Amino acid sequence: MNDDGTGGGRGGTERLLALVGEHRDTVRDALDDEQYALLLARLAALGDAAPDDTRAVRRALQGVRLALLPLPLDHPVRLALDSVRLVAAPPGPSTVAGARELMARLVLPEPASGTDGTDDTGDTAQDQLLSAPALSADEARARCGGTAPPPELIRLTDAQGGDRYPEFQFGTGDGRPCEVVLEVNRVLLADIDPWGAAAWWLSGNTWLGGTPASLLGRLPDRELVGAATALAEGD
């Protein structure tokens, strides 16, 4: 029996990897060189993970999911990413094998003449994240009562402006870090991959019906945590 009507009983993770392979041309077209290179690096890390190390496989899989976030919201892979479900069975050998098989089908092309990894506006993916309202390191420290911001907060390094803490992470009342943001950031491993975590918060999400950062205080906290958990641990 098919698990979702789309693929021979394959779990969510295997189906997601299969979709990337099936739509590899449009995935490549939708991502700039920098984003595509990141996706390949994350897939390679998943393929190199020890198949019996569930924690390592989950972390590597989360990296792949985060690397797919820049895809258009109506892309089949992105739709599958947003609709992923939690299941009892953790990812394991079949997930690692699927990543290795997929890597054999994907090739990083040479950048076309005149391209530099930017989009039509001239901004890279990181530039777009850095353009969101943010606090400086000193401002973030002040919001944290004069102590160092907790490691769960997303900290983006700007070559020109120094460390930046996206402002959505702080409450509108006392201005301190939002507990739900800290919880979600722990799920997204923001201390390890702050750019991926920021992309999740600041990108549209078809499952939630909007950009997660814009839904703070409008959706129950459990829905935001659930969406992040599904991304990180869905199979």
PDB file of C-alpha atoms in Angstrom:
ATOM      1  CA  MET A   1       0.000   0.000   0.000  1.00  0.00           C
ATOM      2  CA  ASN A   2       1.300   3.432  -0.840  1.00  0.00           C
ATOM      3  CA  ASP A   3       1.993   5.660   2.139  1.00  0.00           C
ATOM      4  CA  ASP A   4       0.841   8.849   0.442  1.00  0.00           C
ATOM      5  CA  GLY A   5      -0.529   7.746  -2.890  1.00  0.00           C
ATOM      6  CA  THR A   6       2.587   8.886  -4.662  1.00  0.00           C
ATOM      7  CA  GLY A   7       5.227   6.257  -4.426  1.00  0.00           C
ATOM      8  CA  GLY A   8       5.192   2.572  -3.659  1.00  0.00           C
ATOM      9  CA  GLY A   9       5.145   2.771   0.119  1.00  0.00           C
ATOM     10  CA  ARG A  10       8.246   4.901   0.404  1.00  0.00           C
ATOM     11  CA  GLY A  11       8.602   7.000   3.539  1.00  0.00           C
ATOM     12  CA  GLY A  12       8.477  10.772   3.436  1.00  0.00           C
ATOM     13  CA  THR A  13      12.241  11.164   3.327  1.00  0.00           C
ATOM     14  CA  GLU A  14      12.737   8.713   0.474  1.00  0.00           C
ATOM     15  CA  ARG A  15       9.878  10.356  -1.402  1.00  0.00           C
ATOM     16  CA  LEU A  16      11.429  13.787  -0.915  1.00  0.00           C
ATOM     17  CA  LEU A  17      14.794  12.643  -2.238  1.00  0.00           C
ATOM     18  CA  ALA A  18      13.062  10.927  -5.156  1.00  0.00           C
ATOM     19  CA  LEU A  19      11.234  14.172  -5.974  1.00  0.00           C
ATOM     20  CA  VAL A  20      14.509  16.105  -6.016  1.00  0.00           C
ATOM     21  CA  GLY A  21      15.849  13.589  -8.519  1.00  0.00           C
ATOM     22  CA  GLU A  22      12.656  13.609 -10.557  1.00  0.00           C
ATOM     23  CA  HIS A  23      12.603  17.407 -10.757  1.00  0.00           C
ATOM     24  CA  ARG A  24      16.364  17.920 -10.725  1.00  0.00           C
ATOM     25  CA  ASP A  25      16.330  20.243 -13.746  1.00  0.00           C
ATOM     26  CA  THR A  26      13.760  22.636 -12.293  1.00  0.00           C
ATOM     27  CA  VAL A  27      15.437  22.422  -8.876  1.00  0.00           C
ATOM     28  CA  ARG A  28      18.684  23.534 -10.507  1.00  0.00           C
ATOM     29  CA  ASP A  29      16.950  26.311 -12.420  1.00  0.00           C
ATOM     30  CA  ALA A  30      15.197  27.609  -9.297  1.00  0.00           C
ATOM     31  CA  LEU A  31      18.371  27.839  -7.195  1.00  0.00           C
ATOM     32  CA  ASP A  32      21.296  30.144  -7.811  1.00  0.00           C
ATOM     33  CA  ASP A  33      24.809  28.686  -7.924  1.00  0.00           C
ATOM     34  CA  GLU A  34      25.419  29.367  -4.236  1.00  0.00           C
ATOM     35  CA  GLN A  35      22.150  27.770  -3.156  1.00  0.00           C
ATOM     36  CA  TYR A  36      22.627  24.773  -5.425  1.00  0.00           C
ATOM     37  CA  ALA A  37      26.182  24.238  -4.208  1.00  0.00           C
ATOM     38  CA  LEU A  38      24.864  24.297  -0.628  1.00  0.00           C
ATOM     39  CA  LEU A  39      22.226  21.693  -1.511  1.00  0.00           C
ATOM     40  CA  LEU A  40      24.879  19.422  -3.002  1.00  0.00           C
ATOM     41  CA  ALA A  41      27.076  19.864   0.058  1.00  0.00           C
ATOM     42  CA  ARG A  42      24.188  18.974   2.362  1.00  0.00           C
ATOM     43  CA  LEU A  43      23.305  15.917   0.268  1.00  0.00           C
ATOM     44  CA  ALA A  44      26.940  14.829   0.320  1.00  0.00           C
ATOM     45  CA  ALA A  45      26.966  15.151   4.119  1.00  0.00           C
ATOM     46  CA  LEU A  46      23.822  13.009   4.297  1.00  0.00           C
ATOM     47  CA  GLY A  47      25.368  10.417   2.011  1.00  0.00           C
ATOM     48  CA  ASP A  48      28.509  10.357   4.172  1.00  0.00           C
ATOM     49  CA  ALA A  49      26.596   9.905   7.445  1.00  0.00           C
ATOM     50  CA  ALA A  50      26.935   6.575   9.245  1.00  0.00           C
ATOM     51  CA  PRO A  51      23.681   4.771   8.360  1.00  0.00           C
ATOM     52  CA  ASP A  52      23.236   3.403  11.878  1.00  0.00           C
ATOM     53  CA  ASP A  53      23.833   6.769  13.588  1.00  0.00           C
ATOM     54  CA  THR A  54      20.245   8.027  13.718  1.00  0.00           C
ATOM     55  CA  ARG A  55      21.192  11.361  15.267  1.00  0.00           C
ATOM     56  CA  ALA A  56      23.807  12.086  12.603  1.00  0.00           C
ATOM     57  CA  VAL A  57      21.391  11.099   9.822  1.00  0.00           C
ATOM     58  CA  ARG A  58      18.661  13.341  11.254  1.00  0.00           C
ATOM     59  CA  ARG A  59      21.022  16.306  11.478  1.00  0.00           C
ATOM     60  CA  ALA A  60      22.270  15.792   7.931  1.00  0.00           C
ATOM     61  CA  LEU A  61      18.705  15.370   6.691  1.00  0.00           C
ATOM     62  CA  GLN A  62      17.699  18.593   8.379  1.00  0.00           C
ATOM     63  CA  GLY A  63      20.492  20.336   6.492  1.00  0.00           C
ATOM     64  CA  VAL A  64      19.101  19.038   3.194  1.00  0.00           C
ATOM     65  CA  ARG A  65      15.598  20.245   4.074  1.00  0.00           C
ATOM     66  CA  LEU A  66      16.873  23.711   4.981  1.00  0.00           C
ATOM     67  CA  ALA A  67      18.855  23.901   1.739  1.00  0.00           C
ATOM     68  CA  LEU A  68      15.625  23.274  -0.217  1.00  0.00           C
ATOM     69  CA  LEU A  69      13.756  26.185   1.396  1.00  0.00           C
ATOM     70  CA  PRO A  70      14.657  28.739  -1.341  1.00  0.00           C
ATOM     71  CA  LEU A  71      12.598  26.758  -3.884  1.00  0.00           C
ATOM     72  CA  PRO A  72       9.389  28.492  -5.048  1.00  0.00           C
ATOM     73  CA  LEU A  73       6.409  27.713  -2.843  1.00  0.00           C
ATOM     74  CA  ASP A  74       4.578  25.962  -5.693  1.00  0.00           C
ATOM     75  CA  HIS A  75       7.511  23.741  -6.672  1.00  0.00           C
ATOM     76  CA  PRO A  76       6.690  20.033  -6.152  1.00  0.00           C
ATOM     77  CA  VAL A  77       9.720  19.539  -3.917  1.00  0.00           C
ATOM     78  CA  ARG A  78       8.852  22.537  -1.771  1.00  0.00           C
ATOM     79  CA  LEU A  79       5.241  21.393  -1.484  1.00  0.00           C
ATOM     80  CA  ALA A  80       6.459  18.009  -0.271  1.00  0.00           C
ATOM     81  CA  LEU A  81       8.835  19.730   2.144  1.00  0.00           C
ATOM     82  CA  ASP A  82       6.034  21.744   3.747  1.00  0.00           C
ATOM     83  CA  SER A  83       3.624  18.810   3.958  1.00  0.00           C
ATOM     84  CA  VAL A  84       6.060  16.334   5.517  1.00  0.00           C
ATOM     85  CA  ARG A  85       4.626  14.254   8.333  1.00  0.00           C
ATOM     86  CA  LEU A  86       6.207  12.821  11.430  1.00  0.00           C
ATOM     87  CA  VAL A  87       6.248   9.030  11.545  1.00  0.00           C
ATOM     88  CA  ALA A  88       7.500   6.558  14.112  1.00  0.00           C
ATOM     89  CA  ALA A  89      10.308   5.110  12.004  1.00  0.00           C
ATOM     90  CA  PRO A  90      13.469   7.258  12.119  1.00  0.00           C
ATOM     91  CA  PRO A  91      15.579   7.860   8.994  1.00  0.00           C
ATOM     92  CA  GLY A  92      18.318   5.314   8.569  1.00  0.00           C
ATOM     93  CA  PRO A  93      20.220   3.287   5.968  1.00  0.00           C
ATOM     94  CA  SER A  94      17.650   3.794   3.215  1.00  0.00           C
ATOM     95  CA  THR A  95      17.863   7.573   3.664  1.00  0.00           C
ATOM     96  CA  VAL A  96      21.650   7.546   3.390  1.00  0.00           C
ATOM     97  CA  ALA A  97      21.498   5.225   0.380  1.00  0.00           C
ATOM     98  CA  GLY A  98      18.910   7.483  -1.242  1.00  0.00           C
ATOM     99  CA  ALA A  99      21.172  10.511  -0.807  1.00  0.00           C
ATOM    100  CA  ARG A 100      24.088   8.671  -2.388  1.00  0.00           C
ATOM    101  CA  GLU A 101      21.968   7.607  -5.334  1.00  0.00           C
ATOM    102  CA  LEU A 102      20.668  11.135  -5.771  1.00  0.00           C
ATOM    103  CA  MET A 103      24.165  12.630  -5.697  1.00  0.00           C
ATOM    104  CA  ALA A 104      25.099  10.387  -8.610  1.00  0.00           C
ATOM    105  CA  ARG A 105      22.344  12.069 -10.656  1.00  0.00           C
ATOM    106  CA  LEU A 106      23.151  15.659  -9.736  1.00  0.00           C
ATOM    107  CA  VAL A 107      26.068  17.608 -11.132  1.00  0.00           C
ATOM    108  CA  LEU A 108      27.223  21.083 -10.148  1.00  0.00           C
ATOM    109  CA  PRO A 109      27.650  22.962 -13.436  1.00  0.00           C
ATOM    110  CA  GLU A 110      30.250  25.594 -14.025  1.00  0.00           C
ATOM    111  CA  PRO A 111      28.832  29.094 -13.392  1.00  0.00           C
ATOM    112  CA  ALA A 112      27.685  30.648 -16.639  1.00  0.00           C
ATOM    113  CA  SER A 113      29.752  33.510 -17.990  1.00  0.00           C
ATOM    114  CA  GLY A 114      28.777  36.737 -16.303  1.00  0.00           C
ATOM    115  CA  THR A 115      26.937  35.120 -13.389  1.00  0.00           C
ATOM    116  CA  ASP A 116      28.036  35.529  -9.796  1.00  0.00           C
ATOM    117  CA  GLY A 117      25.500  33.601  -7.741  1.00  0.00           C
ATOM    118  CA  THR A 118      23.058  36.476  -7.394  1.00  0.00           C
ATOM    119  CA  ASP A 119      19.397  36.720  -8.261  1.00  0.00           C
ATOM    120  CA  ASP A 120      17.748  39.206 -10.609  1.00  0.00           C
ATOM    121  CA  THR A 121      18.002  41.990  -8.014  1.00  0.00           C
ATOM    122  CA  GLY A 122      21.732  41.446  -7.550  1.00  0.00           C
ATOM    123  CA  ASP A 123      21.250  40.096  -4.023  1.00  0.00           C
ATOM    124  CA  THR A 124      22.545  36.759  -2.832  1.00  0.00           C
ATOM    125  CA  ALA A 125      20.442  34.584  -0.557  1.00  0.00           C
ATOM    126  CA  GLN A 126      22.485  35.789   2.415  1.00  0.00           C
ATOM    127  CA  ASP A 127      22.021  39.417   1.387  1.00  0.00           C
ATOM    128  CA  GLN A 128      18.271  38.904   1.410  1.00  0.00           C
ATOM    129  CA  LEU A 129      18.378  37.479   4.940  1.00  0.00           C
ATOM    130  CA  LEU A 130      20.631  40.298   6.111  1.00  0.00           C
ATOM    131  CA  SER A 131      18.160  42.858   4.736  1.00  0.00           C
ATOM    132  CA  ALA A 132      15.535  41.837   7.314  1.00  0.00           C
ATOM    133  CA  PRO A 133      15.237  44.109  10.391  1.00  0.00           C
ATOM    134  CA  ALA A 134      17.896  43.123  12.901  1.00  0.00           C
ATOM    135  CA  LEU A 135      19.643  44.197  16.087  1.00  0.00           C
ATOM    136  CA  SER A 136      23.347  44.728  16.553  1.00  0.00           C
ATOM    137  CA  ALA A 137      25.269  42.625  19.050  1.00  0.00           C
ATOM    138  CA  ASP A 138      25.103  45.465  21.617  1.00  0.00           C
ATOM    139  CA  GLU A 139      21.368  45.910  21.090  1.00  0.00           C
ATOM    140  CA  ALA A 140      20.767  42.171  21.447  1.00  0.00           C
ATOM    141  CA  ARG A 141      22.795  42.112  24.653  1.00  0.00           C
ATOM    142  CA  ALA A 142      20.700  44.975  26.034  1.00  0.00           C
ATOM    143  CA  ARG A 143      17.496  43.076  25.184  1.00  0.00           C
ATOM    144  CA  CYS A 144      18.915  40.117  27.127  1.00  0.00           C
ATOM    145  CA  GLY A 145      19.339  42.148  30.305  1.00  0.00           C
ATOM    146  CA  GLY A 146      22.948  43.053  29.668  1.00  0.00           C
ATOM    147  CA  THR A 147      24.112  39.457  29.375  1.00  0.00           C
ATOM    148  CA  ALA A 148      25.349  37.595  26.306  1.00  0.00           C
ATOM    149  CA  PRO A 149      22.488  36.534  23.993  1.00  0.00           C
ATOM    150  CA  PRO A 150      21.682  32.822  24.354  1.00  0.00           C
ATOM    151  CA  PRO A 151      23.248  30.567  21.737  1.00  0.00           C
ATOM    152  CA  GLU A 152      19.768  29.574  20.512  1.00  0.00           C
ATOM    153  CA  LEU A 153      19.301  33.033  18.999  1.00  0.00           C
ATOM    154  CA  ILE A 154      20.064  33.300  15.295  1.00  0.00           C
ATOM    155  CA  ARG A 155      23.231  35.333  14.848  1.00  0.00           C
ATOM    156  CA  LEU A 156      24.126  36.276  11.267  1.00  0.00           C
ATOM    157  CA  THR A 157      27.578  37.603  10.477  1.00  0.00           C
ATOM    158  CA  ASP A 158      27.620  40.616   8.181  1.00  0.00           C
ATOM    159  CA  ALA A 159      31.033  41.414   6.710  1.00  0.00           C
ATOM    160  CA  GLN A 160      30.231  45.132   6.818  1.00  0.00           C
ATOM    161  CA  GLY A 161      27.933  45.461   9.825  1.00  0.00           C
ATOM    162  CA  GLY A 162      29.201  42.779  12.208  1.00  0.00           C
ATOM    163  CA  ASP A 163      26.895  40.360  14.005  1.00  0.00           C
ATOM    164  CA  ARG A 164      23.177  40.824  13.414  1.00  0.00           C
ATOM    165  CA  TYR A 165      20.289  39.248  15.333  1.00  0.00           C
ATOM    166  CA  PRO A 166      17.036  39.174  13.302  1.00  0.00           C
ATOM    167  CA  GLU A 167      14.565  41.359  15.182  1.00  0.00           C
ATOM    168  CA  PHE A 168      11.594  38.976  14.973  1.00  0.00           C
ATOM    169  CA  GLN A 169      13.287  36.883  17.663  1.00  0.00           C
ATOM    170  CA  PHE A 170      12.534  39.488  20.322  1.00  0.00           C
ATOM    171  CA  GLY A 171       9.128  40.167  21.881  1.00  0.00           C
ATOM    172  CA  THR A 172       7.219  43.404  21.438  1.00  0.00           C
ATOM    173  CA  GLY A 173       6.469  43.681  25.157  1.00  0.00           C
ATOM    174  CA  ASP A 174       9.584  43.499  27.298  1.00  0.00           C
ATOM    175  CA  GLY A 175      11.725  43.050  24.213  1.00  0.00           C
ATOM    176  CA  ARG A 176      13.379  39.904  25.505  1.00  0.00           C
ATOM    177  CA  PRO A 177      13.875  36.819  23.309  1.00  0.00           C
ATOM    178  CA  CYS A 178      10.620  34.968  22.635  1.00  0.00           C
ATOM    179  CA  GLU A 179      10.507  31.549  24.274  1.00  0.00           C
ATOM    180  CA  VAL A 180       8.854  29.949  21.253  1.00  0.00           C
ATOM    181  CA  VAL A 181      11.601  31.338  19.018  1.00  0.00           C
ATOM    182  CA  LEU A 182      14.260  29.848  21.267  1.00  0.00           C
ATOM    183  CA  GLU A 183      12.437  26.510  21.223  1.00  0.00           C
ATOM    184  CA  VAL A 184      12.096  26.480  17.439  1.00  0.00           C
ATOM    185  CA  ASN A 185      15.709  27.579  17.012  1.00  0.00           C
ATOM    186  CA  ARG A 186      16.851  24.650  19.139  1.00  0.00           C
ATOM    187  CA  VAL A 187      14.923  22.338  16.827  1.00  0.00           C
ATOM    188  CA  LEU A 188      16.474  24.011  13.765  1.00  0.00           C
ATOM    189  CA  LEU A 189      19.991  23.862  15.284  1.00  0.00           C
ATOM    190  CA  ALA A 190      20.381  27.606  14.839  1.00  0.00           C
ATOM    191  CA  ASP A 191      23.656  27.568  16.764  1.00  0.00           C
ATOM    192  CA  ILE A 192      25.099  25.275  14.073  1.00  0.00           C
ATOM    193  CA  ASP A 193      23.283  26.546  10.974  1.00  0.00           C
ATOM    194  CA  PRO A 194      22.042  30.107  11.632  1.00  0.00           C
ATOM    195  CA  TRP A 195      21.535  30.868   7.930  1.00  0.00           C
ATOM    196  CA  GLY A 196      19.324  27.822   7.438  1.00  0.00           C
ATOM    197  CA  ALA A 197      17.295  28.654  10.542  1.00  0.00           C
ATOM    198  CA  ALA A 198      16.885  32.257   9.394  1.00  0.00           C
ATOM    199  CA  ALA A 199      15.744  31.061   5.977  1.00  0.00           C
ATOM    200  CA  TRP A 200      13.037  28.937   7.624  1.00  0.00           C
ATOM    201  CA  TRP A 201      11.705  31.846   9.671  1.00  0.00           C
ATOM    202  CA  LEU A 202      11.838  34.386   6.848  1.00  0.00           C
ATOM    203  CA  SER A 203      10.623  32.252   3.911  1.00  0.00           C
ATOM    204  CA  GLY A 204       7.034  31.493   2.984  1.00  0.00           C
ATOM    205  CA  ASN A 205       5.614  28.234   4.311  1.00  0.00           C
ATOM    206  CA  THR A 206       2.623  26.689   2.560  1.00  0.00           C
ATOM    207  CA  TRP A 207       1.829  24.458   5.526  1.00  0.00           C
ATOM    208  CA  LEU A 208       1.603  27.388   7.947  1.00  0.00           C
ATOM    209  CA  GLY A 209       0.068  29.714   5.387  1.00  0.00           C
ATOM    210  CA  GLY A 210       2.678  32.455   5.587  1.00  0.00           C
ATOM    211  CA  THR A 211       6.163  33.396   6.726  1.00  0.00           C
ATOM    212  CA  PRO A 212       6.783  31.856  10.173  1.00  0.00           C
ATOM    213  CA  ALA A 213       8.290  35.082  11.545  1.00  0.00           C
ATOM    214  CA  SER A 214       5.170  37.014  10.567  1.00  0.00           C
ATOM    215  CA  LEU A 215       2.952  34.453  12.289  1.00  0.00           C
ATOM    216  CA  LEU A 216       4.486  34.859  15.743  1.00  0.00           C
ATOM    217  CA  GLY A 217       1.665  35.721  18.132  1.00  0.00           C
ATOM    218  CA  ARG A 218      -0.921  34.931  15.473  1.00  0.00           C
ATOM    219  CA  LEU A 219      -0.579  31.152  15.443  1.00  0.00           C
ATOM    220  CA  PRO A 220      -0.402  28.946  18.541  1.00  0.00           C
ATOM    221  CA  ASP A 221       3.204  28.359  19.544  1.00  0.00           C
ATOM    222  CA  ARG A 222       2.715  24.610  19.199  1.00  0.00           C
ATOM    223  CA  GLU A 223       1.988  24.992  15.468  1.00  0.00           C
ATOM    224  CA  LEU A 224       5.256  26.806  14.865  1.00  0.00           C
ATOM    225  CA  VAL A 225       7.182  24.251  16.906  1.00  0.00           C
ATOM    226  CA  GLY A 226       5.373  21.436  15.105  1.00  0.00           C
ATOM    227  CA  ALA A 227       6.221  22.828  11.669  1.00  0.00           C
ATOM    228  CA  ALA A 228       9.887  23.184  12.587  1.00  0.00           C
ATOM    229  CA  THR A 229       9.968  19.717  14.108  1.00  0.00           C
ATOM    230  CA  ALA A 230       8.401  18.235  10.987  1.00  0.00           C
ATOM    231  CA  LEU A 231      11.117  19.857   8.903  1.00  0.00           C
ATOM    232  CA  ALA A 232      13.897  18.660  11.191  1.00  0.00           C
ATOM    233  CA  GLU A 233      12.665  15.169  11.953  1.00  0.00           C
ATOM    234  CA  GLY A 234      10.062  14.319   9.349  1.00  0.00           C
ATOM    235  CA  ASP A 235      10.515  11.027   7.581  1.00  0.00           C
TER     236      ASP A 235
END
